[in-house]
Amino acid sequence: MSAAEPEKTVDVVLEEEEKGGELLFCGATSWDSVGRRKGLEGNLVSPTRLRPLVGVDIRFVASGCSSCHCVALDTEGRCYTWGRNEKGQLGHGDTIQRDRPTVVSELLKYKVIRAGTGRSHTVVGTEDGISLSFGWNKHGQLGSGSVRNEIELSPVRCLVSEVKNTVCGADFTVWLTSVEGASILTAGLPQYGQLGHGTDNEYNTKDSSVRLAYEAQPRPRAIASLAGETIVKVACGTNHTVAVDSNGFVYTWGFGGYGRLGHKEQKDEWAPRRVDVFQKHNVLPPDAVISAGSVNSACTAGGGQLYMWGKIKNAGDDWMYPKPLMDLSGWNLRCMDSGNMHHFVGADSSCISWGHAQHGELGFGPNGQKSSAIPKKVDILEGMHVISVACGMGHSMVVVDRKNVGDQLDQLDIYDGKASGEGGEEPELQTPVVKQTAKKGTAKSSSNSKKRKKSKDSSDSEDGDDSDADSEDGEEQVNGQTELRKRGRNVSGRGKGANKSTRGRGRPPTANKSSHSSQGKSGKRGRPRKA
């Protein structure tokens, strides 16, 4: 009997996803402002239904720890997107922000079953094993084989086949496929080794310059060191990756700050490295859950025990290696996701959240606390069966089964949002929803406030005036193997050139730089003065 139990559990999970449920949303709705300034109005502090999706059977939701946009997939295979759209990451052929979930019309010919979102791009996978992507492509994160078009407003084909899953970091993408010997492929920004190919592709922009750049990888490339393994699960933080193979071993690579890789040190890993804790008698079971936040990682191991590592709280020591989170011992965790610095879990007939929050993304309601250092039940969802969860920058999404909820759903508020043509700064609440007051000035964007200076280099390269990526027109042969004028610096020496471009007098209100660097970065530079 026991041998069949893991398969049974996996079957149940697949059946739930196929069945679908009602999508609930909580957190920030000021998509153009979240992550850029504090004290936003119009936050949904309780789980709220979204008018366009009321009654729609949603089977899967996706967002990311650096994403200010959302994706929802229904049981028919339709793909809905909404949120920030400055780089075309919603896939509607324009850059108009959408407050309401809107079907991506160009994907209607496919049955979309998986999706991942980065800082400014989106990648989806279809039932036929095809992958399509749209949004920002400066670093090749769309996997189309070229960076000639820096922005793709409509879906383009990714150069991968037999796709089973796709997940995105801030500026890179990971695909899982059923191709033997190439079960995991990556493309995008290699700056911290998050692509897993043993290099960060660093080079000097000019012979006489100290400014460093990182050669984009626009063609998805299999990770050679994992060619002999079958990767079955993957999760991405802002600049790091967590993967699990069919034997239950856990691998991490990429940016190592705060111990988020779990190797008892803060060194960047340019190739997958096995996490020592999850070996021998503590390998992950087939139904294990994994997630990656901007500065931490998590997974469930034997007996369903949740382990976490990295920066777990704003205050206190970082967890340099995986430790069990005893607050959730004994719970049956079915799904989990991590946002910028908060976490959502579906377990038994409860929904549990915790972390540092600024916009009501924990869903505790108008009278509940805004942040929680320890896991707490979301009371308004008590008794509901959670099918899927997703966390993004300042927001969370939960899909709940409509069975056995009585009239609980009817008692929840419904958010209308604004039509795409209306634009506007403030969200429109046609159904009364309690607004969350502005957070006090001590709240900090958690992501990488203590990052080494090289983290600023990646955000500075997003100005749009760099010609590094655009000069690589011969993309067919660029697979991350060419290293142009490689300069053998260690990590602490990077980013000097990027600092030179920092403005001395703050930033203009509409600066492009802030639109990306503040997501997943600290809000220190150019912080707006209080009114």
Coordinates of C-alpha atoms in Angstrom, one line a residue:
M1 CA 0.0 0.0 0.0
S2 CA 2.7 2.5 1.0
A3 CA 4.5 2.2 -2.3
A4 CA 1.4 3.4 -4.2
E5 CA 0.6 6.3 -1.8
P6 CA 3.0 8.9 -3.4
E7 CA 1.5 8.2 -6.9
K8 CA -2.0 8.5 -5.4
T9 CA -1.1 11.9 -3.9
V10 CA 0.3 13.2 -7.2
D11 CA -2.8 12.0 -9.0
V12 CA -5.0 13.9 -6.6
V13 CA -3.0 17.1 -7.1
L14 CA -3.3 16.8 -10.9
E15 CA -7.0 16.2 -10.5
E16 CA -7.4 19.3 -8.4
E17 CA -5.6 21.5 -10.9
E18 CA -7.7 20.1 -13.8
K19 CA -10.9 20.8 -11.8
G20 CA -10.1 24.4 -11.0
G21 CA -11.7 26.8 -8.5
E22 CA -12.3 30.5 -7.6
L23 CA -9.4 32.9 -7.7
L24 CA -9.0 35.3 -4.8
F25 CA -6.6 38.2 -4.7
C26 CA -5.1 40.3 -2.0
G27 CA -2.4 43.0 -1.9
A28 CA -1.5 46.1 -4.0
T29 CA -3.6 47.1 -7.0
S30 CA -1.6 50.3 -7.9
W31 CA 0.4 48.4 -10.5
D32 CA 2.4 51.4 -11.7
S33 CA 3.5 52.3 -8.2
V34 CA 4.1 49.1 -6.2
G35 CA 7.7 48.6 -5.4
R36 CA 8.5 52.2 -6.2
R37 CA 6.9 54.2 -3.5
K38 CA 5.3 53.6 -0.1
G39 CA 1.9 54.4 1.3
L40 CA -0.2 53.3 -1.7
E41 CA -3.9 53.6 -1.6
G42 CA -6.4 51.0 -2.8
N43 CA -4.8 47.9 -1.4
L44 CA -7.0 44.8 -1.0
V45 CA -6.2 43.7 2.5
S46 CA -8.6 40.7 2.5
P47 CA -8.9 37.9 -0.1
T48 CA -11.1 39.4 -2.8
R49 CA -12.8 38.1 -5.9
L50 CA -12.0 39.7 -9.2
R51 CA -15.1 40.6 -11.2
P52 CA -13.9 39.2 -14.6
L53 CA -13.0 35.8 -13.0
V54 CA -16.1 35.3 -10.8
G55 CA -17.4 31.8 -11.6
V56 CA -14.5 31.0 -13.9
D57 CA -12.7 27.7 -13.2
I58 CA -9.1 28.7 -12.6
R59 CA -6.6 25.8 -12.4
F60 CA -3.3 27.6 -12.1
V61 CA -2.0 31.0 -11.1
A62 CA 1.5 32.5 -11.6
S63 CA 3.4 35.5 -10.4
G64 CA 7.0 36.0 -9.2
C65 CA 8.9 37.6 -6.4
S66 CA 10.0 40.4 -8.7
S67 CA 6.7 40.5 -10.8
C68 CA 4.1 43.3 -10.7
H69 CA 1.8 41.4 -13.0
C70 CA -0.2 38.2 -12.8
V71 CA -1.2 35.2 -14.9
A72 CA -4.2 32.9 -14.4
L73 CA -5.0 29.8 -16.5
D74 CA -8.5 28.3 -16.6
T75 CA -9.5 24.7 -17.2
E76 CA -10.2 25.5 -20.9
G77 CA -6.6 26.5 -21.4
R78 CA -7.3 30.2 -21.7
C79 CA -4.6 32.6 -20.3
Y80 CA -5.6 35.7 -18.4
T81 CA -3.0 38.5 -17.6
W82 CA -3.2 41.8 -15.8
G83 CA -1.0 44.3 -13.9
R84 CA 2.0 46.3 -15.0
N85 CA 2.7 46.3 -18.7
E86 CA 5.4 48.8 -19.5
K87 CA 7.5 46.1 -21.4
G88 CA 4.6 44.3 -23.0
Q89 CA 4.7 41.5 -20.4
L90 CA 0.9 41.0 -20.6
G91 CA 1.1 39.8 -24.2
H92 CA -1.8 41.9 -25.6
G93 CA 0.3 43.7 -28.3
D94 CA 0.5 47.0 -26.4
T95 CA 2.0 48.5 -23.2
I96 CA -1.3 49.5 -21.6
Q97 CA -1.7 48.6 -18.0
R98 CA -4.7 46.4 -17.2
D99 CA -6.4 46.3 -13.8
R100 CA -8.8 43.6 -14.9
P101 CA -7.8 40.0 -15.9
T102 CA -7.9 39.9 -19.7
V103 CA -7.6 36.9 -22.0
V104 CA -4.5 36.9 -24.2
S105 CA -6.2 36.6 -27.6
E106 CA -3.2 35.3 -29.5
L107 CA -2.9 32.3 -27.1
L108 CA -6.5 31.2 -27.7
K109 CA -5.4 28.7 -30.3
Y110 CA -3.4 26.8 -27.6
K111 CA -4.3 25.1 -24.4
V112 CA -2.0 26.8 -21.9
I113 CA -1.3 24.7 -18.8
R114 CA 1.8 26.3 -17.3
A115 CA 3.2 29.8 -16.9
G116 CA 6.0 31.8 -15.2
T117 CA 6.5 35.5 -14.8
G118 CA 9.7 37.5 -14.4
R119 CA 10.3 41.2 -13.6
S120 CA 9.1 42.3 -17.0
H121 CA 8.5 39.1 -19.1
T122 CA 6.1 36.1 -19.2
V123 CA 6.6 32.6 -20.5
V124 CA 3.8 30.0 -20.9
G125 CA 3.8 26.3 -21.8
T126 CA 1.0 24.5 -23.7
E127 CA -0.5 21.0 -23.5
D128 CA 1.4 20.2 -26.7
G129 CA 4.8 20.9 -25.2
I130 CA 5.2 24.3 -26.9
S131 CA 6.5 27.3 -25.0
L132 CA 5.7 31.0 -25.9
S133 CA 6.9 34.2 -24.3
F134 CA 6.4 37.9 -24.4
G135 CA 7.7 41.1 -22.7
W136 CA 11.2 42.4 -22.1
N137 CA 14.0 40.5 -24.0
K138 CA 17.1 42.6 -23.4
H139 CA 19.0 39.7 -21.8
G140 CA 17.5 37.0 -24.0
Q141 CA 15.1 35.8 -21.3
L142 CA 12.3 35.1 -23.8
G143 CA 14.3 32.2 -25.3
S144 CA 13.5 33.2 -28.9
G145 CA 17.1 32.9 -30.0
S146 CA 17.6 36.6 -30.5
V147 CA 17.7 39.9 -28.6
R148 CA 17.3 42.0 -31.7
N149 CA 13.8 43.0 -30.6
E150 CA 14.3 44.2 -27.0
I151 CA 10.5 44.1 -26.4
E152 CA 8.1 41.5 -27.7
L153 CA 4.5 42.8 -27.3
S154 CA 2.9 39.6 -28.5
P155 CA 3.7 35.9 -27.9
V156 CA 6.8 34.5 -29.8
R157 CA 7.9 30.9 -29.9
C158 CA 10.7 29.7 -27.5
L159 CA 13.4 27.5 -29.0
V160 CA 12.5 24.5 -26.8
S161 CA 10.4 21.4 -27.3
E162 CA 8.5 18.9 -25.2
V163 CA 8.1 21.5 -22.5
K164 CA 6.6 20.2 -19.2
N165 CA 7.0 23.3 -17.0
T166 CA 8.4 26.8 -17.2
V167 CA 9.5 29.1 -14.4
C168 CA 11.0 32.6 -14.4
G169 CA 13.5 34.6 -12.3
A170 CA 13.8 38.3 -12.6
D171 CA 15.6 38.4 -15.9
F172 CA 16.0 34.7 -16.8
T173 CA 13.8 31.7 -17.6
V174 CA 14.0 27.9 -16.9
W175 CA 12.3 25.2 -18.8
L176 CA 11.7 21.6 -17.8
T177 CA 11.3 19.2 -20.7
S178 CA 10.9 15.5 -21.3
V179 CA 13.9 15.4 -23.7
E180 CA 16.4 12.8 -22.4
G181 CA 19.7 14.4 -21.3
A182 CA 18.2 17.9 -21.5
S183 CA 15.5 17.9 -18.8
I184 CA 16.4 21.5 -17.8
L185 CA 17.3 24.4 -20.1
T186 CA 17.9 28.1 -19.2
A187 CA 18.2 31.4 -21.1
G188 CA 18.6 35.1 -20.1
L189 CA 20.9 37.1 -17.8
P190 CA 23.9 35.0 -16.6
Q191 CA 25.3 37.7 -14.2
Y192 CA 25.2 35.7 -11.0
G193 CA 25.5 32.2 -12.5
Q194 CA 21.8 31.7 -12.3
L195 CA 21.7 30.0 -15.7
G196 CA 23.8 27.1 -14.3
H197 CA 26.3 26.9 -17.1
G198 CA 29.5 27.5 -15.1
T199 CA 30.1 31.1 -16.1
D200 CA 28.6 34.5 -15.6
N201 CA 29.6 35.6 -19.2
E202 CA 31.2 38.8 -17.8
Y203 CA 33.2 41.1 -20.1
N204 CA 34.4 44.7 -20.4
T205 CA 32.3 46.9 -22.6
K206 CA 35.5 48.5 -24.0
D207 CA 39.2 47.7 -23.7
S208 CA 39.8 50.9 -21.7
S209 CA 36.6 50.7 -19.6
V210 CA 36.0 49.3 -16.2
R211 CA 32.3 49.0 -16.9
L212 CA 31.3 45.4 -16.9
A213 CA 28.5 43.8 -18.9
Y214 CA 27.1 40.3 -19.1
E215 CA 26.6 38.5 -22.4
A216 CA 23.0 37.7 -22.9
Q217 CA 22.0 34.1 -23.6
P218 CA 19.0 34.2 -25.9
R219 CA 19.0 30.6 -27.0
P220 CA 17.8 28.1 -24.3
R221 CA 20.7 25.8 -23.4
A222 CA 20.6 22.6 -21.5
I223 CA 22.6 22.5 -18.2
A224 CA 25.4 20.1 -19.0
S225 CA 26.2 19.1 -15.4
L226 CA 22.6 17.9 -15.0
A227 CA 22.5 16.0 -18.3
G228 CA 22.5 12.6 -16.4
E229 CA 19.7 13.6 -14.1
T230 CA 16.0 14.1 -14.7
I231 CA 14.9 17.4 -13.1
V232 CA 11.2 17.2 -12.1
K233 CA 10.7 20.4 -10.1
V234 CA 12.1 23.9 -10.3
A235 CA 11.6 27.3 -8.6
C236 CA 13.3 30.6 -9.2
G237 CA 14.1 33.6 -6.9
T238 CA 15.2 36.9 -8.3
N239 CA 18.6 35.7 -9.2
H240 CA 18.8 32.1 -8.0
T241 CA 17.4 28.7 -8.9
V242 CA 16.3 25.6 -6.9
A243 CA 15.7 22.3 -8.6
V244 CA 14.8 18.7 -7.6
D245 CA 15.7 15.6 -9.5
S246 CA 13.7 12.3 -9.8
N247 CA 15.8 10.8 -7.0
G248 CA 14.7 13.6 -4.5
F249 CA 18.1 15.4 -4.5
V250 CA 18.0 19.2 -4.3
Y251 CA 20.3 21.5 -6.3
T252 CA 20.7 25.3 -6.0
W253 CA 22.8 27.8 -8.0
G254 CA 23.0 31.5 -8.7
F255 CA 23.3 34.5 -6.3
G256 CA 24.5 33.3 -2.9
G257 CA 23.8 36.3 -0.6
Y258 CA 22.1 35.7 2.7
G259 CA 22.6 31.9 2.4
R260 CA 19.7 31.5 0.0
L261 CA 21.5 28.6 -1.7
G262 CA 21.8 26.6 1.5
H263 CA 25.5 25.8 1.3
K264 CA 26.5 27.4 4.6
E265 CA 28.3 30.2 2.7
Q266 CA 27.3 33.2 0.6
K267 CA 29.4 32.4 -2.4
D268 CA 27.7 32.6 -5.8
E269 CA 27.3 29.2 -7.6
W270 CA 27.7 29.2 -11.3
A271 CA 26.7 25.6 -11.7
P272 CA 24.1 23.4 -9.9
R273 CA 25.4 22.3 -6.5
R274 CA 23.7 19.6 -4.4
V275 CA 22.3 20.7 -1.0
D276 CA 23.9 18.5 1.6
V277 CA 20.9 18.4 4.0
F278 CA 18.7 16.6 1.4
Q279 CA 20.6 13.4 0.9
K280 CA 20.8 9.9 2.3
H281 CA 17.7 9.5 4.5
N282 CA 16.2 12.9 3.9
V283 CA 15.6 13.0 0.1
L284 CA 12.5 14.8 -1.1
P285 CA 9.4 12.6 -1.7
P286 CA 7.6 12.8 -5.1
D287 CA 4.9 15.1 -3.8
A288 CA 7.3 17.6 -2.3
V289 CA 6.6 21.3 -2.6
I290 CA 9.4 23.8 -3.4
S291 CA 9.5 27.6 -3.6
A292 CA 12.0 30.4 -3.9
G293 CA 11.6 34.0 -2.7
S294 CA 13.8 36.9 -3.6
V295 CA 16.2 36.1 -0.8
N296 CA 15.2 32.7 0.5
S297 CA 14.3 29.2 -0.5
A298 CA 12.0 26.5 0.9
C299 CA 10.9 22.9 0.3
T300 CA 9.1 20.0 2.1
A301 CA 11.1 16.9 2.9
G302 CA 10.3 13.6 4.6
G303 CA 7.0 13.6 6.5
G304 CA 6.0 16.8 4.9
Q305 CA 8.3 18.9 7.1
L306 CA 8.9 22.4 5.7
Y307 CA 12.5 23.5 5.5
M308 CA 13.6 27.1 4.8
W309 CA 17.0 28.8 4.3
G310 CA 18.3 32.3 3.4
K311 CA 16.9 35.6 4.8
I312 CA 13.8 34.5 6.6
K313 CA 13.0 37.7 8.6
N314 CA 13.9 41.3 8.3
A315 CA 15.6 41.2 11.7
G316 CA 17.8 38.4 13.0
D317 CA 20.3 36.0 11.6
D318 CA 20.1 34.5 8.2
W319 CA 19.7 30.8 7.9
M320 CA 22.8 29.7 6.0
Y321 CA 21.5 26.1 5.5
P322 CA 18.1 24.4 5.5
K323 CA 16.4 24.3 8.9
P324 CA 12.9 22.9 9.7
L325 CA 10.2 25.5 10.3
M326 CA 8.7 24.0 13.4
D327 CA 5.6 26.2 13.3
L328 CA 4.3 24.1 10.4
S329 CA 5.2 20.7 11.7
G330 CA 2.4 18.2 11.3
W331 CA 0.6 20.2 8.5
N332 CA 0.0 18.6 5.2
L333 CA 1.4 21.2 2.8
R334 CA -0.1 20.9 -0.7
C335 CA 1.1 24.1 -2.4
M336 CA 3.4 27.0 -1.5
D337 CA 4.8 30.1 -3.1
S338 CA 7.0 32.9 -2.0
G339 CA 6.9 36.6 -2.9
N340 CA 9.3 39.4 -2.3
M341 CA 9.5 38.7 1.4
H342 CA 6.2 36.9 2.2
H343 CA 4.9 33.3 1.9
F344 CA 1.6 31.6 1.2
V345 CA 0.8 28.0 1.9
G346 CA -2.2 25.8 1.3
A347 CA -2.4 23.1 3.9
D348 CA -5.3 20.7 4.9
S349 CA -8.4 22.9 5.0
S350 CA -6.5 26.1 5.8
C351 CA -4.5 28.8 4.1
I352 CA -1.4 30.1 6.0
S353 CA 0.7 33.2 5.3
W354 CA 3.5 35.0 7.0
G355 CA 6.4 37.4 6.2
H356 CA 7.1 41.1 5.8
A357 CA 4.1 42.8 4.0
Q358 CA 3.3 46.4 3.1
H359 CA 0.1 46.1 1.0
G360 CA -2.1 43.6 2.7
E361 CA -0.7 40.7 0.7
L362 CA -1.0 38.4 3.7
G363 CA -4.8 38.7 3.6
F364 CA -5.3 39.1 7.3
G365 CA -8.0 41.7 6.7
P366 CA -8.5 45.3 7.9
N367 CA -8.3 44.5 11.5
G368 CA -5.5 42.0 11.3
Q369 CA -1.8 42.7 11.5
K370 CA 0.0 43.7 8.3
S371 CA 3.1 41.5 8.8
S372 CA 3.7 38.4 10.7
A373 CA 7.1 36.8 11.7
I374 CA 5.4 33.4 12.2
P375 CA 3.0 31.5 10.1
K376 CA -0.7 32.4 10.8
K377 CA -4.0 31.2 9.4
V378 CA -5.9 33.5 7.1
D379 CA -9.1 33.4 9.1
I380 CA -11.4 34.5 6.2
L381 CA -10.3 31.4 4.2
E382 CA -10.5 28.9 7.1
G383 CA -12.3 25.7 6.0
M384 CA -11.6 26.3 2.3
H385 CA -9.6 23.8 0.3
V386 CA -6.8 25.6 -1.5
I387 CA -5.8 24.3 -5.0
S388 CA -3.1 26.7 -6.0
V389 CA -1.2 29.8 -4.7
A390 CA 1.1 32.4 -6.2
C391 CA 2.9 35.4 -4.7
G392 CA 4.3 38.4 -6.4
M393 CA 5.6 41.8 -5.6
G394 CA 3.2 43.1 -3.0
H395 CA 0.3 40.7 -3.9
S396 CA -0.9 37.1 -3.5
M397 CA -3.4 34.9 -5.3
V398 CA -5.2 31.9 -4.0
V399 CA -7.4 29.4 -5.9
V400 CA -10.0 27.7 -3.6
D401 CA -12.3 24.8 -4.3
R402 CA -15.9 25.9 -4.5
K403 CA -17.1 22.7 -2.9
N404 CA -18.0 22.7 0.8
V405 CA -17.6 26.5 1.2
G406 CA -21.3 27.2 1.6
D407 CA -21.9 30.9 1.2
Q408 CA -18.3 31.9 2.3
L409 CA -17.4 33.0 -1.2
D410 CA -20.6 35.1 -1.5
Q411 CA -19.5 37.1 1.6
L412 CA -16.2 38.2 0.0
D413 CA -15.8 41.5 -1.7
I414 CA -15.6 41.8 -5.4
Y415 CA -13.1 44.1 -7.1
D416 CA -14.0 45.6 -10.4
G417 CA -10.7 47.3 -11.4
K418 CA -10.6 49.8 -14.3
A419 CA -11.1 49.1 -17.9
S420 CA -7.8 49.0 -19.9
G421 CA -8.5 52.2 -21.6
E422 CA -9.1 54.2 -18.4
G423 CA -5.5 53.9 -17.1
G424 CA -5.4 56.2 -14.1
E425 CA -3.4 56.2 -10.9
E426 CA -5.9 55.0 -8.4
P427 CA -7.8 51.7 -8.5
E428 CA -11.6 51.8 -8.6
L429 CA -13.5 49.9 -6.0
Q430 CA -17.1 49.6 -6.9
T431 CA -17.7 47.1 -4.2
P432 CA -16.7 48.4 -0.7
V433 CA -13.3 47.2 0.2
V434 CA -11.5 48.5 3.3
K435 CA -8.4 50.4 2.3
Q436 CA -5.1 49.9 4.0
T437 CA -3.4 52.9 5.5
A438 CA 0.1 53.8 4.4
K439 CA 2.9 52.0 6.1
K440 CA 5.3 53.8 8.3
G441 CA 8.6 55.0 6.9
T442 CA 10.5 52.2 8.5
A443 CA 9.1 49.6 6.1
K444 CA 11.9 48.6 3.7
S445 CA 11.7 46.7 0.4
S446 CA 13.2 43.5 1.6
S447 CA 14.6 42.0 -1.5
N448 CA 18.3 42.7 -1.7
S449 CA 18.9 45.7 0.5
K450 CA 22.4 44.5 1.5
K451 CA 23.4 43.1 -1.8
R452 CA 26.9 43.7 -3.1
K453 CA 27.4 46.5 -5.5
K454 CA 27.2 44.2 -8.5
S455 CA 23.4 43.9 -8.0
K456 CA 23.2 47.6 -9.0
D457 CA 25.0 46.7 -12.2
S458 CA 22.1 44.5 -13.4
S459 CA 19.5 47.2 -12.7
D460 CA 21.7 49.9 -14.3
S461 CA 21.9 47.8 -17.4
E462 CA 18.2 48.2 -17.7
D463 CA 18.3 51.9 -18.6
G464 CA 17.7 51.0 -22.2
D465 CA 20.6 53.1 -23.5
D466 CA 23.2 50.3 -23.2
S467 CA 24.2 48.9 -26.5
D468 CA 25.7 45.7 -25.0
A469 CA 22.9 43.4 -25.8
D470 CA 21.9 45.1 -29.0
S471 CA 25.3 44.6 -30.5
E472 CA 25.0 40.8 -30.4
D473 CA 23.0 40.4 -33.7
G474 CA 24.7 37.1 -34.5
E475 CA 22.6 35.4 -31.9
E476 CA 22.5 32.0 -33.6
Q477 CA 25.9 31.0 -32.2
V478 CA 25.6 32.8 -28.9
N479 CA 25.0 30.1 -26.3
G480 CA 26.8 31.5 -23.4
Q481 CA 30.1 30.0 -24.5
T482 CA 31.7 33.1 -25.9
E483 CA 33.4 35.1 -23.3
L484 CA 34.4 38.6 -24.6
R485 CA 37.5 40.1 -23.1
K486 CA 36.8 38.2 -19.9
R487 CA 38.2 39.9 -16.9
G488 CA 39.0 37.5 -14.0
R489 CA 37.5 39.6 -11.2
N490 CA 36.0 38.2 -8.1
V491 CA 32.4 39.1 -7.3
S492 CA 33.2 41.9 -4.9
G493 CA 35.0 43.8 -7.6
R494 CA 32.0 44.1 -9.9
G495 CA 29.7 46.9 -10.5
K496 CA 32.2 49.8 -10.3
G497 CA 31.4 51.1 -13.7
A498 CA 27.7 50.9 -13.0
N499 CA 28.0 53.1 -10.0
K500 CA 29.5 55.9 -12.1
S501 CA 26.2 56.3 -13.9
T502 CA 24.3 56.9 -10.6
R503 CA 22.6 60.3 -10.7
G504 CA 23.8 62.7 -8.0
R505 CA 20.5 64.5 -7.5
G506 CA 18.0 61.7 -7.0
R507 CA 15.9 60.6 -10.0
P508 CA 13.1 62.2 -12.0
P509 CA 9.7 60.8 -11.1
T510 CA 9.4 58.8 -14.3
A511 CA 12.9 57.4 -14.5
N512 CA 13.1 54.1 -16.3
K513 CA 15.8 53.0 -13.9
S514 CA 13.5 53.0 -10.9
S515 CA 10.8 51.0 -12.8
H516 CA 13.0 47.9 -12.5
S517 CA 15.7 48.4 -9.9
S518 CA 13.2 49.0 -7.2
Q519 CA 11.4 45.7 -7.8
G520 CA 13.5 43.1 -6.0
K521 CA 16.0 45.8 -4.8
S522 CA 16.1 48.1 -1.9
G523 CA 14.3 51.4 -2.1
K524 CA 17.3 53.4 -0.8
R525 CA 18.4 55.2 -3.9
G526 CA 16.3 58.2 -4.9
R527 CA 13.6 57.6 -2.3
P528 CA 10.8 60.1 -2.8
R529 CA 10.4 62.7 0.0
K530 CA 7.3 62.5 2.2
A531 CA 4.6 64.9 1.2

